[in-house]
């Protein structure tokens, strides 16, 4: 009897494993980002998943951790009330990303050819058979809207100088509450081989407008900011010249989900970035955008000269109003 | 003794109050406080036309130059981004004499523009110009009129 008690004590002492894992490898949570774009023929869904890193440190050194390695079914449906009237399946496509924090081995997005119409409801459905998990979300695409100003590109020139900043006027788009004002600079690039026409988009202001504007929304853009952004985004190359061709003005309207996501990110609180989601059984954003363009503006001579010799863009080698570079 | 100490304390307080209230003027060398004389040109760019509906005429340009010939050469010192939604424009300028140029265009199709007095059909333009003087801290109002 005494021996039995002794053996029992020994078992108790050895059997009490006091170490346990603080981090439990639970089911990964799907992370979904999809922005329906009527201006694109191919729509894209980005699907990743949460992962557990070593003691919460570091980024994954392998993309296998962040992508589903098993079969995943993705589809987007156009809805009419409760009924799906169009069904589009999405397939995995491997893409190469630019070097950055995350591994640049390869990356996976899901793409399909799909026409997106304005002022319509779409449903995103993702089914992961291995986990028997269904993820879904809804979004309403923005309706038609118009860029009222700048207008008449055949007649008017845009003056991008701080003395008179250009003013954007645009009408309200149904289902949209976030708008981005942009200018696209079209220019010739002239090098020893020849001349090519190129474009550079300059995103100027992102504004959230939830009120009824009456006729249209009004927002004036900062001309100096245009030159600063352009100077930072375009590459300096002393072996070529650039010559102004035209300027396109456009407004991008985004859905309410995108607006909330933008606001959360804009506030800069890292603990709130992942707070907002409109994905059921997952996290992320399913939203949509729409555009209104006016293309082909000329600019005033002062604007061309500012592009050529202004402090923010002089290194880009743009030709002045007379087609010269005075510093050459 | 106590009264003497109170008096000394009072004198020290008065001296402190007298000399400590010397405000030190701190100037930021990066900020140029030089006064630049400036006046304002206000332009009442309303569209009036007796032969045509005014919603078929658009503002095309509004420029300011130092000399009349510079207007023709496109050497403006300031230009407004004109719109159909705003008739008033203002320019901040140093005192002196200047010239302005205002431009409108007809957007009717067919021969309505030429019939309405424009030199051509759709997108035909009319120009007008004028001289004005800017005085320091004063507003100058001009109203472009088109033939």
Tab-separated table of C-alpha atoms in Angstrom:
chain	number	residue	atom	x	y	z
A	1	UNK	CA	0.000	0.000	0.000
A	2	UNK	CA	2.809	2.376	0.974
A	3	UNK	CA	4.582	1.615	-2.301
A	4	UNK	CA	1.439	2.370	-4.297
A	5	UNK	CA	1.105	5.807	-2.637
A	6	UNK	CA	4.782	6.502	-3.299
A	7	UNK	CA	4.461	5.555	-6.983
A	8	UNK	CA	1.299	7.679	-7.175
A	9	UNK	CA	3.211	10.724	-5.851
A	10	UNK	CA	6.049	10.163	-8.316
A	11	UNK	CA	3.523	10.046	-11.207
A	12	UNK	CA	1.875	13.235	-9.970
A	13	UNK	CA	5.196	15.062	-9.802
A	14	UNK	CA	6.312	13.980	-13.247
A	15	UNK	CA	2.877	14.199	-14.862
A	16	UNK	CA	2.202	17.841	-13.927
A	17	UNK	CA	3.366	19.636	-17.105
A	18	UNK	CA	3.378	23.295	-16.134
A	19	UNK	CA	4.449	24.702	-19.581
A	20	UNK	CA	1.715	25.638	-21.997
A	21	UNK	CA	1.510	27.666	-25.217
A	22	UNK	CA	0.350	31.218	-24.725
A	23	UNK	CA	-0.559	31.458	-28.403
A	24	UNK	CA	-2.978	28.885	-29.681
A	25	UNK	CA	-2.997	28.151	-33.414
A	26	UNK	CA	-6.704	28.750	-33.902
A	27	UNK	CA	-8.544	28.850	-37.218
A	28	UNK	CA	-7.180	31.612	-39.425
A	29	UNK	CA	-9.500	34.552	-40.100
A	30	UNK	CA	-9.969	35.428	-43.790
A	31	UNK	CA	-8.937	38.976	-44.772
A	32	UNK	CA	-10.714	40.222	-47.890
A	33	UNK	CA	-10.257	43.438	-49.858
A	34	UNK	CA	-12.186	44.100	-53.047
A	35	UNK	CA	-12.952	47.393	-54.752
A	36	UNK	CA	-15.294	47.044	-57.729
A	37	UNK	CA	-14.162	49.378	-60.485
A	38	UNK	CA	-16.452	50.024	-63.473
A	39	UNK	CA	-13.472	51.510	-65.322
A	40	UNK	CA	-11.693	48.146	-65.338
A	41	UNK	CA	-12.612	45.111	-67.402
A	42	UNK	CA	-10.906	42.770	-64.915
A	43	UNK	CA	-12.069	42.896	-61.289
A	44	UNK	CA	-9.753	41.799	-58.492
A	45	UNK	CA	-10.258	40.292	-55.037
A	46	UNK	CA	-7.421	40.028	-52.556
A	47	UNK	CA	-7.875	37.184	-50.071
A	48	UNK	CA	-5.358	36.484	-47.333
A	49	UNK	CA	-5.627	35.069	-43.823
A	50	UNK	CA	-4.396	35.827	-40.360
A	51	UNK	CA	-1.364	33.903	-39.080
A	52	UNK	CA	0.444	33.333	-35.813
A	53	UNK	CA	4.044	34.499	-35.795
A	54	UNK	CA	6.823	33.413	-33.460
A	55	UNK	CA	6.039	35.109	-30.134
A	56	UNK	CA	4.205	37.819	-32.082
A	57	UNK	CA	7.450	39.030	-33.621
A	58	UNK	CA	8.320	39.699	-37.222
A	59	UNK	CA	6.631	39.377	-40.569
A	60	UNK	CA	6.098	36.061	-42.336
A	61	UNK	CA	9.104	34.998	-44.340
A	62	UNK	CA	6.969	32.782	-46.531
A	63	UNK	CA	3.850	33.713	-48.472
A	64	UNK	CA	2.383	30.291	-47.653
A	65	UNK	CA	1.435	31.612	-44.235
A	66	UNK	CA	-0.765	34.401	-45.579
A	67	UNK	CA	-2.485	32.661	-48.516
A	68	UNK	CA	-4.868	29.724	-48.503
A	69	UNK	CA	-3.040	26.743	-49.976
A	70	UNK	CA	-6.220	24.748	-50.496
A	71	UNK	CA	-9.153	25.180	-52.864
A	72	UNK	CA	-11.142	28.389	-52.287
A	73	UNK	CA	-14.269	29.329	-54.239
A	74	UNK	CA	-14.837	33.025	-54.884
A	75	UNK	CA	-17.700	34.680	-56.726
A	76	UNK	CA	-19.379	38.055	-57.080
A	77	UNK	CA	-23.073	38.253	-57.849
A	78	UNK	CA	-25.162	41.128	-59.086
A	79	UNK	CA	-28.337	41.264	-57.054
A	80	UNK	CA	-31.896	42.193	-57.818
A	81	UNK	CA	-33.531	42.237	-54.400
A	82	UNK	CA	-32.787	38.806	-52.901
A	83	UNK	CA	-32.110	37.179	-56.261
A	84	UNK	CA	-28.695	36.888	-57.895
A	85	UNK	CA	-29.089	37.847	-61.561
A	86	UNK	CA	-25.430	37.550	-62.600
A	87	UNK	CA	-22.808	35.204	-61.191
A	88	UNK	CA	-19.065	35.576	-61.855
A	89	UNK	CA	-16.471	33.071	-60.582
A	90	UNK	CA	-12.972	34.310	-59.733
A	91	UNK	CA	-9.710	32.414	-60.265
A	92	UNK	CA	-6.331	32.653	-58.555
A	93	UNK	CA	-3.670	34.637	-60.390
A	94	UNK	CA	-0.052	34.899	-59.286
A	95	UNK	CA	1.347	38.416	-59.230
A	96	UNK	CA	4.742	39.819	-58.448
A	97	UNK	CA	4.871	42.659	-55.963
A	98	UNK	CA	7.507	45.308	-55.589
A	99	UNK	CA	10.097	44.749	-52.856
A	100	UNK	CA	8.848	45.836	-49.458
A	101	UNK	CA	8.258	44.706	-45.901
A	102	UNK	CA	6.372	41.569	-46.816
A	103	UNK	CA	7.915	38.702	-48.684
A	104	UNK	CA	8.137	39.355	-52.429
A	105	UNK	CA	8.329	35.695	-53.455
A	106	UNK	CA	4.981	35.770	-55.236
A	107	UNK	CA	1.484	36.901	-54.358
A	108	UNK	CA	-1.979	35.678	-55.149
A	109	UNK	CA	-5.030	37.691	-56.168
A	110	UNK	CA	-8.301	36.421	-57.584
A	111	UNK	CA	-9.438	37.922	-60.870
A	112	UNK	CA	-12.193	37.650	-63.417
A	113	UNK	CA	-13.598	39.592	-66.339
A	114	UNK	CA	-16.742	41.264	-65.039
A	115	UNK	CA	-18.760	44.299	-66.048
A	116	UNK	CA	-19.711	46.520	-63.121
A	117	UNK	CA	-22.725	48.806	-63.454
A	118	UNK	CA	-23.468	51.881	-61.386
A	119	UNK	CA	-26.142	52.122	-58.688
A	120	UNK	CA	-26.400	48.312	-58.323
A	121	UNK	CA	-26.046	45.887	-55.437
A	122	UNK	CA	-23.309	43.242	-55.566
A	123	UNK	CA	-22.692	40.296	-53.269
A	124	UNK	CA	-19.278	38.789	-52.632
A	125	UNK	CA	-19.237	35.094	-51.660
A	126	UNK	CA	-16.184	33.132	-50.594
A	127	UNK	CA	-16.369	29.462	-49.599
A	128	UNK	CA	-13.418	27.653	-48.017
A	129	UNK	CA	-14.296	23.906	-48.245
A	130	UNK	CA	-11.498	22.739	-45.934
A	131	UNK	CA	-12.872	24.796	-43.064
A	132	UNK	CA	-16.483	24.702	-44.297
A	133	UNK	CA	-16.472	28.453	-43.920
A	134	UNK	CA	-18.682	30.881	-45.832
A	135	UNK	CA	-17.659	34.542	-46.051
A	136	UNK	CA	-19.895	37.116	-47.670
A	137	UNK	CA	-20.513	40.838	-48.040
A	138	UNK	CA	-22.675	43.329	-49.922
A	139	UNK	CA	-21.961	46.680	-51.533
A	140	UNK	CA	-23.889	49.240	-53.556
A	141	UNK	CA	-21.975	50.787	-56.436
A	142	UNK	CA	-22.010	54.588	-56.809
A	143	UNK	CA	-24.498	55.996	-59.309
A	144	UNK	CA	-23.654	58.329	-62.171
A	145	UNK	CA	-22.336	61.774	-61.359
A	146	UNK	CA	-20.749	64.628	-63.278
A	147	UNK	CA	-17.655	66.710	-62.974
A	148	UNK	CA	-19.089	70.190	-63.518
A	149	UNK	CA	-15.788	72.091	-63.249
A	150	UNK	CA	-13.191	72.190	-64.714
A	151	UNK	CA	-15.195	72.190	-67.958
A	152	UNK	CA	-14.929	73.048	-71.664
A	153	UNK	CA	-11.374	71.804	-72.268
A	154	UNK	CA	-11.580	73.042	-75.868
A	155	UNK	CA	-12.056	76.575	-74.621
A	156	UNK	CA	-10.533	76.979	-71.185
A	157	UNK	CA	-6.982	76.655	-69.892
A	158	UNK	CA	-6.291	75.557	-66.336
A	159	UNK	CA	-4.185	77.961	-64.290
A	160	UNK	CA	-2.263	75.992	-61.666
A	161	UNK	CA	-0.805	78.824	-59.623
A	162	UNK	CA	-1.310	79.797	-55.972
A	163	UNK	CA	-2.783	83.165	-57.012
A	164	UNK	CA	-5.868	81.386	-58.396
A	165	UNK	CA	-6.303	77.764	-57.402
A	166	UNK	CA	-8.559	75.688	-59.669
A	167	UNK	CA	-11.949	74.827	-58.213
A	168	UNK	CA	-13.624	71.447	-58.662
A	169	UNK	CA	-17.416	71.329	-58.826
A	170	UNK	CA	-19.150	67.949	-59.068
A	171	UNK	CA	-22.592	66.520	-58.548
A	172	UNK	CA	-23.483	63.992	-55.876
A	173	UNK	CA	-23.231	60.297	-56.753
A	174	UNK	CA	-25.832	58.012	-55.223
A	175	UNK	CA	-24.369	55.536	-52.664
A	176	UNK	CA	-21.059	57.460	-52.562
A	177	UNK	CA	-19.759	59.572	-49.707
A	178	UNK	CA	-16.021	59.722	-50.362
A	179	UNK	CA	-14.525	61.571	-53.319
A	180	UNK	CA	-10.970	61.921	-54.545
A	181	UNK	CA	-10.018	64.842	-56.782
A	182	UNK	CA	-7.286	64.069	-59.293
A	183	UNK	CA	-5.402	65.588	-62.197
A	184	UNK	CA	-3.693	63.477	-64.817
A	185	UNK	CA	-0.731	65.094	-66.505
A	186	UNK	CA	-0.152	63.855	-70.054
A	187	UNK	CA	3.296	64.676	-71.374
A	188	UNK	CA	5.789	63.782	-74.069
A	189	UNK	CA	9.000	62.123	-73.045
A	190	UNK	CA	11.786	62.939	-75.478
A	191	UNK	CA	15.027	60.960	-75.403
A	192	UNK	CA	17.685	59.893	-77.890
A	193	UNK	CA	15.474	57.057	-79.210
A	194	UNK	CA	12.317	59.056	-79.843
A	195	UNK	CA	9.219	60.628	-78.322
A	196	UNK	CA	6.521	58.829	-76.365
A	197	UNK	CA	3.300	60.036	-74.756
A	198	UNK	CA	3.071	59.274	-71.039
A	199	UNK	CA	0.734	60.030	-68.135
A	200	UNK	CA	1.072	60.696	-64.433
A	201	UNK	CA	-1.908	60.779	-62.081
A	202	UNK	CA	-1.715	63.300	-59.248
A	203	UNK	CA	-4.219	62.582	-56.468
A	204	UNK	CA	-4.913	65.886	-54.784
A	205	UNK	CA	-7.609	65.755	-52.139
A	206	UNK	CA	-9.794	63.092	-50.597
A	207	UNK	CA	-12.973	64.497	-49.140
A	208	UNK	CA	-15.887	62.908	-47.325
A	209	UNK	CA	-19.193	64.496	-48.258
A	210	UNK	CA	-22.287	63.061	-46.672
A	211	UNK	CA	-24.538	66.095	-46.948
A	212	UNK	CA	-26.866	67.010	-49.792
A	213	UNK	CA	-24.970	69.677	-51.711
A	214	UNK	CA	-27.987	71.083	-53.578
A	215	UNK	CA	-26.542	71.471	-57.064
A	216	UNK	CA	-22.967	70.349	-56.624
A	217	UNK	CA	-20.031	69.951	-54.239
A	218	UNK	CA	-17.268	72.569	-54.314
A	219	UNK	CA	-13.608	72.092	-53.400
A	220	UNK	CA	-10.605	74.128	-54.444
A	221	UNK	CA	-7.318	72.366	-54.953
A	222	UNK	CA	-3.915	73.525	-53.816
A	223	UNK	CA	-1.752	74.285	-56.866
A	224	UNK	CA	1.484	74.093	-54.865
A	225	UNK	CA	0.494	70.635	-53.640
A	226	UNK	CA	0.114	69.572	-57.284
A	227	UNK	CA	3.734	70.505	-58.043
A	228	UNK	CA	5.027	68.949	-54.797
A	229	UNK	CA	3.216	65.644	-55.431
A	230	UNK	CA	4.328	65.586	-59.071
A	231	UNK	CA	7.923	66.353	-58.125
A	232	UNK	CA	7.932	63.508	-55.592
A	233	UNK	CA	6.225	60.912	-57.785
A	234	UNK	CA	8.027	61.357	-61.122
A	235	UNK	CA	11.530	60.085	-61.624
A	236	UNK	CA	14.322	62.497	-62.376
A	237	UNK	CA	16.242	61.660	-65.555
A	238	UNK	CA	18.731	64.126	-66.975
A	239	UNK	CA	18.997	62.143	-70.222
A	240	UNK	CA	15.534	63.097	-71.409
A	241	UNK	CA	13.245	66.083	-71.842
A	242	UNK	CA	9.580	66.258	-71.062
A	243	UNK	CA	7.013	68.455	-72.774
A	244	UNK	CA	3.485	69.221	-71.560
A	245	UNK	CA	0.699	67.724	-73.698
A	246	UNK	CA	-2.588	68.059	-71.774
A	247	UNK	CA	-4.239	67.797	-68.389
A	248	UNK	CA	-7.226	65.585	-67.490
A	249	UNK	CA	-9.380	66.358	-64.474
A	250	UNK	CA	-11.327	63.595	-62.769
A	251	UNK	CA	-13.180	62.759	-59.585
A	252	UNK	CA	-13.326	59.257	-58.104
A	253	UNK	CA	-16.424	58.508	-56.011
A	254	UNK	CA	-16.264	55.718	-53.424
A	255	UNK	CA	-18.868	53.800	-51.426
A	256	UNK	CA	-19.614	54.293	-47.738
A	257	UNK	CA	-17.563	51.227	-46.696
A	258	UNK	CA	-14.495	52.708	-48.355
A	259	UNK	CA	-15.164	56.049	-46.658
A	260	UNK	CA	-15.261	54.501	-43.177
A	261	UNK	CA	-12.147	52.444	-43.898
A	262	UNK	CA	-10.340	55.570	-45.153
A	263	UNK	CA	-11.379	57.581	-42.100
A	264	UNK	CA	-10.169	54.845	-39.756
A	265	UNK	CA	-6.813	54.691	-41.529
A	266	UNK	CA	-6.541	58.451	-41.802
A	267	UNK	CA	-6.923	58.847	-38.045
A	268	UNK	CA	-3.676	56.886	-37.838
A	269	UNK	CA	-4.516	54.809	-34.774
A	270	UNK	CA	-2.941	51.388	-35.516
A	271	UNK	CA	-5.323	49.659	-33.120
A	272	UNK	CA	-8.326	50.944	-35.040
A	273	UNK	CA	-7.161	50.182	-38.584
A	274	UNK	CA	-8.554	46.654	-38.432
A	275	UNK	CA	-11.667	47.735	-36.530
A	276	UNK	CA	-13.911	48.394	-39.468
A	277	UNK	CA	-15.077	45.513	-41.603
A	278	UNK	CA	-18.109	44.867	-43.755
A	279	UNK	CA	-17.102	41.233	-44.385
A	280	UNK	CA	-19.224	38.646	-42.589
A	281	UNK	CA	-17.092	35.847	-41.023
A	282	UNK	CA	-13.939	37.675	-41.980
A	283	UNK	CA	-12.328	41.078	-41.924
A	284	UNK	CA	-11.758	43.579	-44.713
A	285	UNK	CA	-13.649	45.849	-47.049
A	286	UNK	CA	-15.868	45.140	-50.054
A	287	UNK	CA	-16.728	48.429	-51.730
A	288	UNK	CA	-16.799	50.135	-55.106
A	289	UNK	CA	-15.731	53.271	-56.960
A	290	UNK	CA	-16.874	55.271	-59.946
A	291	UNK	CA	-15.321	58.041	-62.076
A	292	UNK	CA	-16.219	61.239	-63.860
A	293	UNK	CA	-13.646	62.645	-66.299
A	294	UNK	CA	-13.050	65.791	-68.318
A	295	UNK	CA	-10.029	65.311	-70.548
A	296	UNK	CA	-7.733	67.371	-72.703
A	297	UNK	CA	-7.216	70.722	-70.949
A	298	UNK	CA	-4.443	73.083	-71.908
A	299	UNK	CA	-2.761	75.069	-69.151
A	300	UNK	CA	-1.701	78.717	-69.005
A	301	UNK	CA	1.838	79.707	-69.997
A	302	UNK	CA	2.708	80.460	-66.368
A	303	UNK	CA	1.743	76.907	-65.461
A	304	UNK	CA	3.990	75.463	-68.192
A	305	UNK	CA	6.868	77.651	-66.970
A	306	UNK	CA	6.251	76.627	-63.342
A	307	UNK	CA	6.407	72.997	-64.420
A	308	UNK	CA	9.724	73.721	-66.155
A	309	UNK	CA	11.449	75.949	-63.610
A	310	UNK	CA	9.406	75.759	-60.379
A	311	UNK	CA	11.278	74.657	-57.242
A	312	UNK	CA	9.370	71.357	-56.910
A	313	UNK	CA	9.515	70.157	-60.543
A	314	UNK	CA	12.585	71.786	-62.111
A	315	UNK	CA	14.538	68.501	-61.838
A	316	UNK	CA	12.001	66.760	-64.111
A	317	UNK	CA	13.337	68.582	-67.205
A	318	UNK	CA	10.032	69.885	-68.566
A	319	UNK	CA	10.311	72.315	-71.464
A	320	UNK	CA	8.975	75.832	-70.970
A	321	UNK	CA	6.306	77.700	-72.958
A	322	UNK	CA	8.765	78.303	-75.824
A	323	UNK	CA	9.901	74.677	-75.911
A	324	UNK	CA	13.281	75.492	-74.333
A	325	UNK	CA	15.251	74.758	-71.180
A	326	UNK	CA	17.016	77.927	-70.134
A	327	UNK	CA	19.410	76.061	-67.828
A	328	UNK	CA	20.749	73.781	-70.599
B	1	UNK	CA	11.401	95.090	13.846
B	2	UNK	CA	8.422	93.474	12.238
B	3	UNK	CA	7.341	96.777	10.684
B	4	UNK	CA	10.864	97.316	9.322
B	5	UNK	CA	10.854	93.873	7.693
B	6	UNK	CA	7.420	94.531	6.163
B	7	UNK	CA	8.681	97.814	4.687
B	8	UNK	CA	11.796	96.149	3.210
B	9	UNK	CA	9.627	93.405	1.703
B	10	UNK	CA	7.253	95.995	0.256
B	11	UNK	CA	10.131	97.974	-1.301
B	12	UNK	CA	11.577	94.772	-2.829
B	13	UNK	CA	8.171	93.867	-4.279
B	14	UNK	CA	7.725	97.356	-5.750
B	15	UNK	CA	11.215	97.240	-7.288
B	16	UNK	CA	10.542	93.794	-8.731
B	17	UNK	CA	7.200	94.913	-10.139
B	18	UNK	CA	8.805	97.984	-11.704
B	19	UNK	CA	11.761	96.324	-13.403
B	20	UNK	CA	10.355	92.935	-14.227
B	21	UNK	CA	7.650	94.346	-16.467
B	22	UNK	CA	10.068	95.029	-19.295
B	23	UNK	CA	8.645	92.936	-22.133
B	24	UNK	CA	11.306	91.464	-24.338
B	25	UNK	CA	10.420	91.711	-27.997
B	26	UNK	CA	11.278	88.440	-29.668
B	27	UNK	CA	11.510	88.594	-33.437
B	28	UNK	CA	11.633	85.552	-35.657
B	29	UNK	CA	14.317	86.162	-38.281
B	30	UNK	CA	12.609	83.649	-40.605
B	31	UNK	CA	9.449	85.738	-40.862
B	32	UNK	CA	9.716	88.720	-43.126
B	33	UNK	CA	7.434	91.353	-41.698
B	34	UNK	CA	8.069	93.810	-44.509
B	35	UNK	CA	4.778	95.319	-45.543
B	36	UNK	CA	3.969	94.693	-49.198
B	37	UNK	CA	1.499	97.238	-50.598
B	38	UNK	CA	-1.414	95.399	-52.184
B	39	UNK	CA	-4.753	96.327	-53.656
B	40	UNK	CA	-7.584	94.200	-54.953
B	41	UNK	CA	-9.105	94.040	-58.416
B	42	UNK	CA	-12.678	92.796	-58.380
B	43	UNK	CA	-14.188	91.691	-61.658
B	44	UNK	CA	-17.925	91.467	-62.098
B	45	UNK	CA	-17.830	88.979	-64.962
B	46	UNK	CA	-21.546	88.665	-65.567
B	47	UNK	CA	-22.731	87.365	-68.893
B	48	UNK	CA	-25.286	89.587	-70.567
B	49	UNK	CA	-26.231	89.233	-74.169
B	50	UNK	CA	-29.195	90.661	-75.931
B	51	UNK	CA	-29.368	88.224	-78.847
B	52	UNK	CA	-28.811	84.890	-77.145
B	53	UNK	CA	-29.777	82.951	-74.009
B	54	UNK	CA	-27.004	83.530	-71.462
B	55	UNK	CA	-26.772	79.839	-70.523
B	56	UNK	CA	-25.412	79.152	-74.023
B	57	UNK	CA	-22.511	81.536	-73.456
B	58	UNK	CA	-19.612	80.476	-71.236
B	59	UNK	CA	-16.732	82.295	-69.599
B	60	UNK	CA	-13.486	81.258	-71.216
B	61	UNK	CA	-10.739	83.385	-69.721
B	62	UNK	CA	-9.910	86.279	-67.422
B	63	UNK	CA	-6.331	87.520	-67.403
B	64	UNK	CA	-4.322	90.442	-66.050
B	65	UNK	CA	-1.115	91.823	-67.640
B	66	UNK	CA	1.083	94.827	-67.002
B	67	UNK	CA	0.953	96.087	-70.593
B	68	UNK	CA	-1.686	95.811	-73.286
B	69	UNK	CA	0.639	94.087	-75.768
B	70	UNK	CA	1.526	91.491	-73.118
B	71	UNK	CA	-2.124	90.433	-73.139
B	72	UNK	CA	-1.848	89.607	-76.849
B	73	UNK	CA	1.380	87.695	-76.231
B	74	UNK	CA	-0.208	85.666	-73.423
B	75	UNK	CA	2.262	87.031	-70.878
B	76	UNK	CA	-0.207	87.412	-68.046
B	77	UNK	CA	0.806	88.051	-64.471
B	78	UNK	CA	-2.345	86.424	-63.152
B	79	UNK	CA	-5.199	84.372	-64.593
B	80	UNK	CA	-8.445	83.204	-63.062
B	81	UNK	CA	-9.819	79.677	-63.385
B	82	UNK	CA	-13.168	80.829	-64.710
B	83	UNK	CA	-16.331	78.815	-64.250
B	84	UNK	CA	-19.990	79.069	-65.175
B	85	UNK	CA	-20.896	78.961	-61.508
B	86	UNK	CA	-19.238	82.148	-60.286
B	87	UNK	CA	-19.544	85.680	-61.728
B	88	UNK	CA	-17.138	87.437	-59.303
B	89	UNK	CA	-13.359	87.106	-59.423
B	90	UNK	CA	-10.688	88.935	-57.451
B	91	UNK	CA	-6.966	89.516	-57.992
B	92	UNK	CA	-4.476	90.705	-55.361
B	93	UNK	CA	-1.975	93.025	-57.064
B	94	UNK	CA	0.703	95.559	-56.145
B	95	UNK	CA	-0.334	99.209	-56.790
B	96	UNK	CA	0.028	100.320	-60.401
B	97	UNK	CA	-1.769	100.322	-63.714
B	98	UNK	CA	-2.732	97.073	-65.433
B	99	UNK	CA	-4.810	95.700	-68.279
B	100	UNK	CA	-7.371	92.913	-68.068
B	101	UNK	CA	-8.741	90.661	-70.766
B	102	UNK	CA	-12.047	88.823	-70.498
B	103	UNK	CA	-13.134	86.159	-72.982
B	104	UNK	CA	-16.499	84.503	-73.580
B	105	UNK	CA	-17.551	81.822	-76.071
B	106	UNK	CA	-20.798	80.655	-77.607
B	107	UNK	CA	-21.587	76.938	-77.286
B	108	UNK	CA	-24.750	76.799	-79.460
B	109	UNK	CA	-24.702	74.405	-82.378
B	110	UNK	CA	-25.703	75.273	-85.940
B	111	UNK	CA	-25.467	78.900	-86.991
B	112	UNK	CA	-26.985	80.321	-83.782
B	113	UNK	CA	-23.658	81.769	-82.616
B	114	UNK	CA	-22.967	83.735	-85.790
B	115	UNK	CA	-26.603	84.815	-85.919
B	116	UNK	CA	-26.263	85.980	-82.323
B	117	UNK	CA	-23.309	88.231	-83.038
B	118	UNK	CA	-20.355	85.934	-82.435
B	119	UNK	CA	-17.611	85.811	-85.070
B	120	UNK	CA	-18.250	82.223	-86.149
B	121	UNK	CA	-20.323	79.235	-85.110
B	122	UNK	CA	-19.930	76.900	-82.130
B	123	UNK	CA	-17.053	77.878	-79.781
B	124	UNK	CA	-16.607	81.299	-81.426
B	125	UNK	CA	-15.152	83.738	-78.929
B	126	UNK	CA	-15.469	87.400	-78.015
B	127	UNK	CA	-12.659	89.263	-76.288
B	128	UNK	CA	-12.744	92.501	-74.365
B	129	UNK	CA	-10.042	94.352	-72.481
B	130	UNK	CA	-9.628	97.430	-70.327
B	131	UNK	CA	-7.182	99.400	-68.230
B	132	UNK	CA	-7.466	99.739	-64.474
B	133	UNK	CA	-5.423	101.173	-61.618
B	134	UNK	CA	-4.719	99.441	-58.309
B	135	UNK	CA	-4.211	101.531	-55.166
B	136	UNK	CA	-2.758	100.268	-51.904
B	137	UNK	CA	-5.424	98.785	-49.570
B	138	UNK	CA	-8.206	99.709	-51.999
B	139	UNK	CA	-10.553	97.732	-54.195
B	140	UNK	CA	-11.014	98.470	-57.880
B	141	UNK	CA	-14.115	97.102	-59.573
B	142	UNK	CA	-14.320	96.444	-63.298
B	143	UNK	CA	-17.230	95.076	-65.317
B	144	UNK	CA	-16.223	93.629	-68.684
B	145	UNK	CA	-18.661	94.457	-71.455
B	146	UNK	CA	-18.749	92.760	-74.827
B	147	UNK	CA	-19.859	94.291	-78.113
